[in-house]
mmCIF file of C-alpha atoms in Angstrom:
data_model
loop_
_atom_site.group_PDB
_atom_site.id
_atom_site.type_symbol
_atom_site.label_atom_id
_atom_site.label_comp_id
_atom_site.label_asym_id
_atom_site.label_seq_id
_atom_site.Cartn_x
_atom_site.Cartn_y
_atom_site.Cartn_z
ATOM 1 C CA MET Z 1 -0.004 0.117 0.143
ATOM 2 C CA THR Z 2 1.298 3.303 -0.649
ATOM 3 C CA PHE Z 3 1.392 6.430 1.298
ATOM 4 C CA TYR Z 4 -1.277 8.347 -0.665
ATOM 5 C CA ASP Z 5 -3.561 5.101 0.155
ATOM 6 C CA LYS Z 6 -2.843 5.366 3.658
ATOM 7 C CA LEU Z 7 -3.754 9.190 4.076
ATOM 8 C CA GLN Z 8 -6.742 8.118 1.886
ATOM 9 C CA GLU Z 9 -7.845 5.310 4.666
ATOM 10 C CA VAL Z 10 -7.712 7.587 7.679
ATOM 11 C CA LEU Z 11 -9.566 10.785 5.995
ATOM 12 C CA PRO Z 12 -12.456 11.581 4.355
ATOM 13 C CA ALA Z 13 -13.262 11.646 0.188
ATOM 14 C CA GLY Z 14 -11.462 14.375 -1.648
ATOM 15 C CA SER Z 15 -9.358 15.614 2.097
ATOM 16 C CA VAL Z 16 -6.011 15.013 0.518
ATOM 17 C CA LEU Z 17 -4.595 16.590 -2.687
ATOM 18 C CA LYS Z 18 -1.751 15.421 -4.320
ATOM 19 C CA ASP Z 19 1.154 17.059 -5.462
ATOM 20 C CA GLU Z 20 -0.769 20.627 -4.884
ATOM 21 C CA PRO Z 21 0.287 23.810 -5.798
ATOM 22 C CA MET Z 22 0.769 25.858 -2.606
ATOM 23 C CA LYS Z 23 0.497 28.999 -4.544
ATOM 24 C CA ASN Z 24 -3.343 28.067 -4.340
ATOM 25 C CA HIS Z 25 -2.903 28.166 -0.189
ATOM 26 C CA THR Z 26 -0.352 31.021 0.769
ATOM 27 C CA THR Z 27 -1.077 34.896 0.244
ATOM 28 C CA PHE Z 28 1.225 35.414 -1.366
ATOM 29 C CA LYS Z 29 0.064 33.586 -3.759
ATOM 30 C CA VAL Z 30 3.672 31.870 -5.142
ATOM 31 C CA GLY Z 31 4.843 28.722 -3.873
ATOM 32 C CA GLY Z 32 5.310 25.484 -6.010
ATOM 33 C CA PRO Z 33 3.639 21.628 -5.484
ATOM 34 C CA ALA Z 34 3.403 20.042 -2.004
ATOM 35 C CA ASP Z 35 3.988 16.205 -2.377
ATOM 36 C CA TYR Z 36 0.362 15.769 -0.655
ATOM 37 C CA LEU Z 37 -1.693 18.183 1.387
ATOM 38 C CA VAL Z 38 -4.149 16.807 3.480
ATOM 39 C CA LEU Z 39 -7.948 19.038 4.410
ATOM 40 C CA PRO Z 40 -8.325 17.174 8.106
ATOM 41 C CA ARG Z 41 -11.959 18.083 9.746
ATOM 42 C CA GLU Z 42 -11.387 17.214 13.364
ATOM 43 C CA ALA Z 43 -8.071 16.444 16.067
ATOM 44 C CA ALA Z 44 -8.172 12.372 15.787
ATOM 45 C CA GLU Z 45 -8.092 12.896 11.531
ATOM 46 C CA ILE Z 46 -4.516 15.607 12.397
ATOM 47 C CA ALA Z 47 -3.194 12.910 14.845
ATOM 48 C CA LYS Z 48 -4.104 10.190 12.814
ATOM 49 C CA VAL Z 49 -2.227 12.034 9.219
ATOM 50 C CA ILE Z 50 0.941 12.668 12.065
ATOM 51 C CA LYS Z 51 1.337 8.912 12.836
ATOM 52 C CA LEU Z 52 1.634 7.804 9.506
ATOM 53 C CA CYS Z 53 3.914 10.346 8.712
ATOM 54 C CA LYS Z 54 6.451 9.520 11.609
ATOM 55 C CA GLU Z 55 6.504 5.749 11.015
ATOM 56 C CA ALA Z 56 7.364 6.683 7.268
ATOM 57 C CA GLN Z 57 9.595 8.977 8.107
ATOM 58 C CA MET Z 58 7.622 11.861 5.863
ATOM 59 C CA PRO Z 59 8.012 15.240 6.989
ATOM 60 C CA TYR Z 60 5.220 17.094 7.355
ATOM 61 C CA TYR Z 61 4.082 20.842 8.113
ATOM 62 C CA VAL Z 62 0.984 22.083 10.221
ATOM 63 C CA CYS Z 63 -0.234 25.391 8.067
ATOM 64 C CA GLY Z 64 -3.235 27.987 8.373
ATOM 65 C CA ASN Z 65 -4.725 30.354 5.828
ATOM 66 C CA GLY Z 66 -1.057 30.783 5.098
ATOM 67 C CA SER Z 67 -0.694 34.245 5.714
ATOM 68 C CA ASN Z 68 2.455 33.571 6.874
ATOM 69 C CA LEU Z 69 3.898 32.154 4.726
ATOM 70 C CA LEU Z 70 6.607 31.043 2.121
ATOM 71 C CA VAL Z 71 6.942 28.234 0.043
ATOM 72 C CA GLY Z 72 10.038 27.171 -2.518
ATOM 73 C CA ASP Z 73 9.070 27.467 -5.863
ATOM 74 C CA LYS Z 74 10.175 23.514 -5.823
ATOM 75 C CA GLY Z 75 7.816 23.216 -3.947
ATOM 76 C CA TYR Z 76 7.587 20.846 0.176
ATOM 77 C CA ARG Z 77 8.599 17.024 -0.372
ATOM 78 C CA GLY Z 78 6.451 15.537 1.822
ATOM 79 C CA VAL Z 79 2.807 16.490 3.829
ATOM 80 C CA ILE Z 80 1.068 19.377 4.470
ATOM 81 C CA ILE Z 81 -1.853 19.482 7.086
ATOM 82 C CA LYS Z 82 -4.161 22.353 5.794
ATOM 83 C CA ILE Z 83 -6.338 23.176 9.233
ATOM 84 C CA GLY Z 84 -8.412 25.555 7.080
ATOM 85 C CA GLU Z 85 -12.146 26.309 6.065
ATOM 86 C CA GLU Z 86 -12.919 23.137 6.936
ATOM 87 C CA PHE Z 87 -11.816 22.908 10.275
ATOM 88 C CA SER Z 88 -13.486 26.533 11.039
ATOM 89 C CA GLU Z 89 -17.090 26.290 13.330
ATOM 90 C CA ILE Z 90 -16.842 29.373 15.686
ATOM 91 C CA ALA Z 91 -19.750 29.043 19.103
ATOM 92 C CA ILE Z 92 -20.562 31.813 21.585
ATOM 93 C CA THR Z 93 -21.773 31.445 24.978
ATOM 94 C CA GLY Z 94 -22.399 34.169 26.614
ATOM 95 C CA GLU Z 95 -19.026 36.570 26.555
ATOM 96 C CA GLU Z 96 -16.952 33.672 25.484
ATOM 97 C CA ILE Z 97 -16.415 32.747 22.205
ATOM 98 C CA ARG Z 98 -14.952 29.375 21.433
ATOM 99 C CA ALA Z 99 -13.174 29.074 18.045
ATOM 100 C CA ALA Z 100 -11.284 25.997 16.175
ATOM 101 C CA ALA Z 101 -8.303 26.640 15.246
ATOM 102 C CA GLY Z 102 -9.386 27.128 11.255
ATOM 103 C CA ALA Z 103 -11.438 30.124 11.824
ATOM 104 C CA THR Z 104 -10.198 33.541 10.847
ATOM 105 C CA LEU Z 105 -9.801 36.500 12.932
ATOM 106 C CA THR Z 106 -11.984 38.438 10.689
ATOM 107 C CA ALA Z 107 -14.756 35.666 10.689
ATOM 108 C CA VAL Z 108 -14.154 35.328 14.795
ATOM 109 C CA ALA Z 109 -13.984 39.452 14.985
ATOM 110 C CA ASN Z 110 -17.652 39.274 13.127
ATOM 111 C CA ARG Z 111 -19.297 37.049 14.978
ATOM 112 C CA GLY Z 112 -17.699 39.072 18.235
ATOM 113 C CA MET Z 113 -19.579 41.828 16.976
ATOM 114 C CA GLU Z 114 -22.851 40.782 15.973
ATOM 115 C CA ALA Z 115 -22.736 39.784 19.724
ATOM 116 C CA CYS Z 116 -22.130 43.313 20.966
ATOM 117 C CA LEU Z 117 -19.026 41.577 22.396
ATOM 118 C CA THR Z 118 -16.205 44.350 22.571
ATOM 119 C CA GLY Z 119 -12.739 43.037 22.801
ATOM 120 C CA PHE Z 120 -11.307 41.557 19.816
ATOM 121 C CA GLU Z 121 -11.934 45.061 17.281
ATOM 122 C CA PHE Z 122 -8.350 44.503 16.756
ATOM 123 C CA ALA Z 123 -8.169 41.517 15.226
ATOM 124 C CA SER Z 124 -10.844 41.970 12.569
ATOM 125 C CA GLY Z 125 -8.537 42.497 9.424
ATOM 126 C CA ILE Z 126 -5.212 40.570 10.677
ATOM 127 C CA PRO Z 127 -5.041 37.775 8.212
ATOM 128 C CA GLY Z 128 -4.811 34.377 9.431
ATOM 129 C CA THR Z 129 -6.565 31.983 11.666
ATOM 130 C CA VAL Z 130 -7.067 31.117 15.465
ATOM 131 C CA GLY Z 131 -4.737 28.613 15.146
ATOM 132 C CA GLY Z 132 -2.012 31.004 13.816
ATOM 133 C CA ALA Z 133 -2.862 33.745 15.461
ATOM 134 C CA CYS Z 134 -1.602 31.464 19.219
ATOM 135 C CA MET Z 135 1.257 30.809 17.703
ATOM 136 C CA MET Z 136 2.519 34.072 17.136
ATOM 137 C CA ASN Z 137 0.415 35.747 19.670
ATOM 138 C CA ALA Z 138 -1.200 38.058 16.525
ATOM 139 C CA GLY Z 139 -1.925 41.852 17.877
ATOM 140 C CA ALA Z 140 -2.725 44.872 15.836
ATOM 141 C CA TYR Z 141 -3.570 48.503 16.619
ATOM 142 C CA GLY Z 142 -2.840 48.162 20.174
ATOM 143 C CA GLY Z 143 -3.964 44.746 20.674
ATOM 144 C CA GLU Z 144 -2.636 41.521 21.195
ATOM 145 C CA MET Z 145 -4.604 37.663 21.071
ATOM 146 C CA LYS Z 146 -2.849 37.097 25.050
ATOM 147 C CA ASP Z 147 -5.434 40.319 25.859
ATOM 148 C CA VAL Z 148 -8.402 38.037 24.744
ATOM 149 C CA LEU Z 149 -7.660 34.466 25.783
ATOM 150 C CA GLN Z 150 -8.671 31.976 28.062
ATOM 151 C CA SER Z 151 -7.465 28.690 27.119
ATOM 152 C CA VAL Z 152 -6.104 26.735 24.317
ATOM 153 C CA GLN Z 153 -6.466 23.170 22.989
ATOM 154 C CA VAL Z 154 -3.727 21.690 21.171
ATOM 155 C CA LEU Z 155 -2.064 18.185 20.704
ATOM 156 C CA THR Z 156 1.295 17.384 21.006
ATOM 157 C CA GLU Z 157 3.017 15.611 18.887
ATOM 158 C CA GLU Z 158 2.412 12.815 20.340
ATOM 159 C CA GLY Z 159 -0.714 12.772 19.906
ATOM 160 C CA GLU Z 160 -2.286 13.902 23.312
ATOM 161 C CA LEU Z 161 -4.886 16.379 23.666
ATOM 162 C CA LEU Z 162 -4.204 19.419 26.367
ATOM 163 C CA ASP Z 163 -5.990 22.510 27.772
ATOM 164 C CA ILE Z 164 -3.557 25.238 28.070
ATOM 165 C CA PRO Z 165 -5.141 28.421 30.572
ATOM 166 C CA ARG Z 166 -3.415 31.862 29.859
ATOM 167 C CA GLU Z 167 -0.778 31.298 32.486
ATOM 168 C CA LYS Z 168 0.395 28.566 30.784
ATOM 169 C CA MET Z 169 0.813 30.083 27.434
ATOM 170 C CA GLU Z 170 4.595 32.222 28.056
ATOM 171 C CA LEU Z 171 2.637 34.447 25.064
ATOM 172 C CA GLY Z 172 4.820 37.494 23.954
ATOM 173 C CA TYR Z 173 5.952 39.212 20.943
ATOM 174 C CA ARG Z 174 5.345 36.640 18.118
ATOM 175 C CA THR Z 175 5.608 33.874 20.438
ATOM 176 C CA SER Z 176 4.439 31.456 22.718
ATOM 177 C CA VAL Z 177 4.395 27.938 24.407
ATOM 178 C CA PHE Z 178 2.537 26.594 21.619
ATOM 179 C CA ALA Z 179 5.585 27.158 18.663
ATOM 180 C CA LYS Z 180 7.968 26.916 21.689
ATOM 181 C CA LYS Z 181 6.444 23.423 22.136
ATOM 182 C CA LYS Z 182 6.322 22.604 18.752
ATOM 183 C CA TYR Z 183 2.158 21.834 19.896
ATOM 184 C CA ILE Z 184 -0.777 22.281 16.993
ATOM 185 C CA VAL Z 185 -3.370 24.281 17.773
ATOM 186 C CA LEU Z 186 -7.179 23.084 17.511
ATOM 187 C CA GLY Z 187 -8.812 25.465 19.058
ATOM 188 C CA ALA Z 188 -9.549 28.247 21.362
ATOM 189 C CA THR Z 189 -11.475 29.894 23.897
ATOM 190 C CA ILE Z 190 -11.537 33.896 23.990
ATOM 191 C CA LEU Z 191 -13.160 36.309 26.712
ATOM 192 C CA LEU Z 192 -14.675 39.037 26.011
ATOM 193 C CA LYS Z 193 -16.951 42.162 27.230
ATOM 194 C CA LYS Z 194 -20.539 42.731 26.663
ATOM 195 C CA GLY Z 195 -20.350 46.507 24.914
ATOM 196 C CA ASP Z 196 -22.183 49.113 22.933
ATOM 197 C CA CYS Z 197 -22.587 47.714 19.258
ATOM 198 C CA GLN Z 198 -22.683 50.688 17.248
ATOM 199 C CA ALA Z 199 -19.434 51.217 19.101
ATOM 200 C CA ILE Z 200 -17.670 47.538 17.719
ATOM 201 C CA VAL Z 201 -19.298 48.234 14.564
ATOM 202 C CA GLU Z 202 -17.613 52.218 14.019
ATOM 203 C CA ARG Z 203 -14.309 50.665 15.535
ATOM 204 C CA MET Z 204 -14.202 48.104 13.358
ATOM 205 C CA ALA Z 205 -15.001 50.070 10.428
ATOM 206 C CA ASP Z 206 -12.256 52.957 11.689
ATOM 207 C CA LEU Z 207 -9.204 49.975 11.719
ATOM 208 C CA ARG Z 208 -10.361 48.674 8.084
ATOM 209 C CA THR Z 209 -10.018 51.763 6.622
ATOM 210 C CA GLN Z 210 -6.790 52.311 8.032
ATOM 211 C CA ARG Z 211 -5.881 48.997 7.389
ATOM 212 C CA THR Z 212 -6.832 49.920 2.965
ATOM 213 C CA THR Z 213 -5.205 53.301 3.402
ATOM 214 C CA LYS Z 214 -1.742 51.949 4.480
ATOM 215 C CA GLN Z 215 -1.359 48.828 3.440
ATOM 216 C CA PRO Z 216 -0.812 47.615 0.309
ATOM 217 C CA LEU Z 217 -4.329 44.931 0.441
ATOM 218 C CA GLU Z 218 -4.905 44.792 -3.322
ATOM 219 C CA TYR Z 219 -1.152 42.654 -3.750
ATOM 220 C CA PRO Z 220 -0.750 39.419 -2.051
ATOM 221 C CA SER Z 221 1.707 39.003 0.436
ATOM 222 C CA ALA Z 222 2.459 38.480 3.977
ATOM 223 C CA GLY Z 223 1.076 41.426 5.715
ATOM 224 C CA SER Z 224 4.595 42.786 7.937
ATOM 225 C CA THR Z 225 7.370 41.101 6.302
ATOM 226 C CA PHE Z 226 9.716 41.617 9.522
ATOM 227 C CA LYS Z 227 9.708 42.273 12.970
ATOM 228 C CA ARG Z 228 9.810 45.004 14.949
ATOM 229 C CA PRO Z 229 13.811 45.617 16.329
ATOM 230 C CA GLU Z 230 13.489 47.172 19.289
ATOM 231 C CA GLY Z 231 13.655 50.870 19.948
ATOM 232 C CA TYR Z 232 12.211 50.476 15.853
ATOM 233 C CA PHE Z 233 9.927 50.351 13.358
ATOM 234 C CA ALA Z 234 10.964 48.185 10.660
ATOM 235 C CA GLY Z 235 8.925 50.546 7.557
ATOM 236 C CA LYS Z 236 10.412 53.097 8.482
ATOM 237 C CA LEU Z 237 14.106 52.012 9.233
ATOM 238 C CA ILE Z 238 13.853 50.229 5.717
ATOM 239 C CA GLN Z 239 12.313 53.948 4.264
ATOM 240 C CA ASP Z 240 14.576 55.538 5.127
ATOM 241 C CA SER Z 241 17.425 52.645 3.743
ATOM 242 C CA GLY Z 242 16.070 54.218 0.646
ATOM 243 C CA LEU Z 243 14.546 50.812 -0.157
ATOM 244 C CA SER Z 244 10.559 52.141 -1.100
ATOM 245 C CA GLY Z 245 9.733 50.824 -4.252
ATOM 246 C CA LYS Z 246 12.788 48.353 -4.769
ATOM 247 C CA THR Z 247 11.952 45.206 -6.673
ATOM 248 C CA ILE Z 248 13.619 42.415 -7.570
ATOM 249 C CA GLY Z 249 11.613 40.070 -10.239
ATOM 250 C CA GLY Z 250 7.654 40.653 -9.222
ATOM 251 C CA ALA Z 251 8.481 41.392 -6.310
ATOM 252 C CA GLN Z 252 8.833 44.971 -4.362
ATOM 253 C CA VAL Z 253 8.796 47.091 -0.854
ATOM 254 C CA SER Z 254 5.177 48.270 -1.256
ATOM 255 C CA THR Z 255 5.802 52.063 -1.699
ATOM 256 C CA LYS Z 256 2.796 51.913 0.566
ATOM 257 C CA HIS Z 257 4.320 50.890 3.550
ATOM 258 C CA ASN Z 258 7.676 49.794 3.075
ATOM 259 C CA GLY Z 259 7.612 47.284 6.003
ATOM 260 C CA PHE Z 260 5.543 44.960 3.155
ATOM 261 C CA VAL Z 261 7.075 42.593 0.564
ATOM 262 C CA ILE Z 262 4.543 42.032 -1.726
ATOM 263 C CA ASN Z 263 4.067 40.190 -4.992
ATOM 264 C CA TYR Z 264 4.234 43.090 -7.404
ATOM 265 C CA ASN Z 265 4.301 41.210 -10.703
ATOM 266 C CA GLU Z 266 4.256 37.393 -10.757
ATOM 267 C CA ALA Z 267 6.383 36.873 -8.282
ATOM 268 C CA THR Z 268 8.521 34.049 -6.828
ATOM 269 C CA ALA Z 269 9.298 32.280 -4.249
ATOM 270 C CA LYS Z 270 13.247 32.766 -5.343
ATOM 271 C CA ASP Z 271 12.576 36.866 -5.976
ATOM 272 C CA VAL Z 272 10.800 37.383 -2.774
ATOM 273 C CA THR Z 273 13.906 36.041 -0.890
ATOM 274 C CA ASP Z 274 16.279 37.753 -2.600
ATOM 275 C CA LEU Z 275 14.509 40.403 -2.304
ATOM 276 C CA MET Z 276 13.937 39.793 1.699
ATOM 277 C CA GLU Z 277 17.850 39.250 1.910
ATOM 278 C CA PHE Z 278 19.059 42.452 0.213
ATOM 279 C CA VAL Z 279 16.415 44.529 2.707
ATOM 280 C CA ILE Z 280 17.619 42.616 5.330
ATOM 281 C CA ALA Z 281 21.710 42.796 4.600
ATOM 282 C CA THR Z 282 21.193 47.108 3.577
ATOM 283 C CA VAL Z 283 19.147 47.892 7.048
ATOM 284 C CA ARG Z 284 21.764 46.176 8.847
ATOM 285 C CA GLU Z 285 24.812 48.108 6.484
ATOM 286 C CA LYS Z 286 22.960 51.452 6.637
ATOM 287 C CA PHE Z 287 22.014 50.859 10.468
ATOM 288 C CA GLY Z 288 23.814 48.677 12.436
ATOM 289 C CA VAL Z 289 19.922 46.748 13.128
ATOM 290 C CA THR Z 290 19.679 42.777 11.821
ATOM 291 C CA LEU Z 291 15.395 42.851 10.556
ATOM 292 C CA GLU Z 292 14.173 39.052 11.701
ATOM 293 C CA PRO Z 293 11.331 37.611 8.754
ATOM 294 C CA GLU Z 294 8.015 37.350 10.090
ATOM 295 C CA VAL Z 295 6.885 35.285 7.562
ATOM 296 C CA LYS Z 296 8.078 31.376 7.713
ATOM 297 C CA ARG Z 297 9.780 30.053 5.250
ATOM 298 C CA ILE Z 298 9.783 25.643 3.780
ATOM 299 C CA GLY Z 299 10.550 23.979 1.172
ATOM 300 C CA GLU Z 300 12.719 23.918 -1.781
ATOM 301 C CA PHE Z 301 13.741 27.069 -2.640
#
């Protein structure tokens, strides 16, 4: 029995894609084919896939909607476990929202808004999923996941299910215990407060306007390309290095927000990587500051 057959045995029909172009699964819209891409619908299926991978010594990588991911042009040799739409249930009880890892932050924020719950407005335009947001302690406009997370449900690499309370999450700037211990986030309980419905609607509309006017949302990207260096702003360092609009191949430093590298014109993963490395080298030379990519790079470049 082939590995492909084994995957199909443990997953529902249509949940295993072979030689799947990763450009269809990242917000950068670049990336070659993954040997296998699987779309699990529940924790047990994820555990079974990981068990199969370990038995076959097959590499695997867990992703959400690919909003912080750059996959090489030659693709990924192994299994991509995508926790996405098939894993995105959202339920509200009182002031608590329980969201599965594949739910988008925008969907959770919208459900909160409909229930007149405040505290999650900051996340309404972040282009990621609950799973990724917990891993990276996503934040924007003065809010972070650590402000609202009550507990997070995870699967360990050994297949154990754990419920992590907020005091054990180790949430910091773009880091968490989930990332450190390579836990797979299955879902989160988010605690909000009752608020003024109109005020919540207006706040989310205001943030949407700010993002649209200040960020290059009209082009594929992975959001902010670099982490914020202590005491600096990445975008300002890049601008002051004279790199606004710098282009390599089809990749460009956005003129709208210099902190974004965008897929300006059918960029390859190599274009994006080369441009990121050029930016890092230039900023280091001019200011002695080493920018650290926020984007995860996987696969063969």
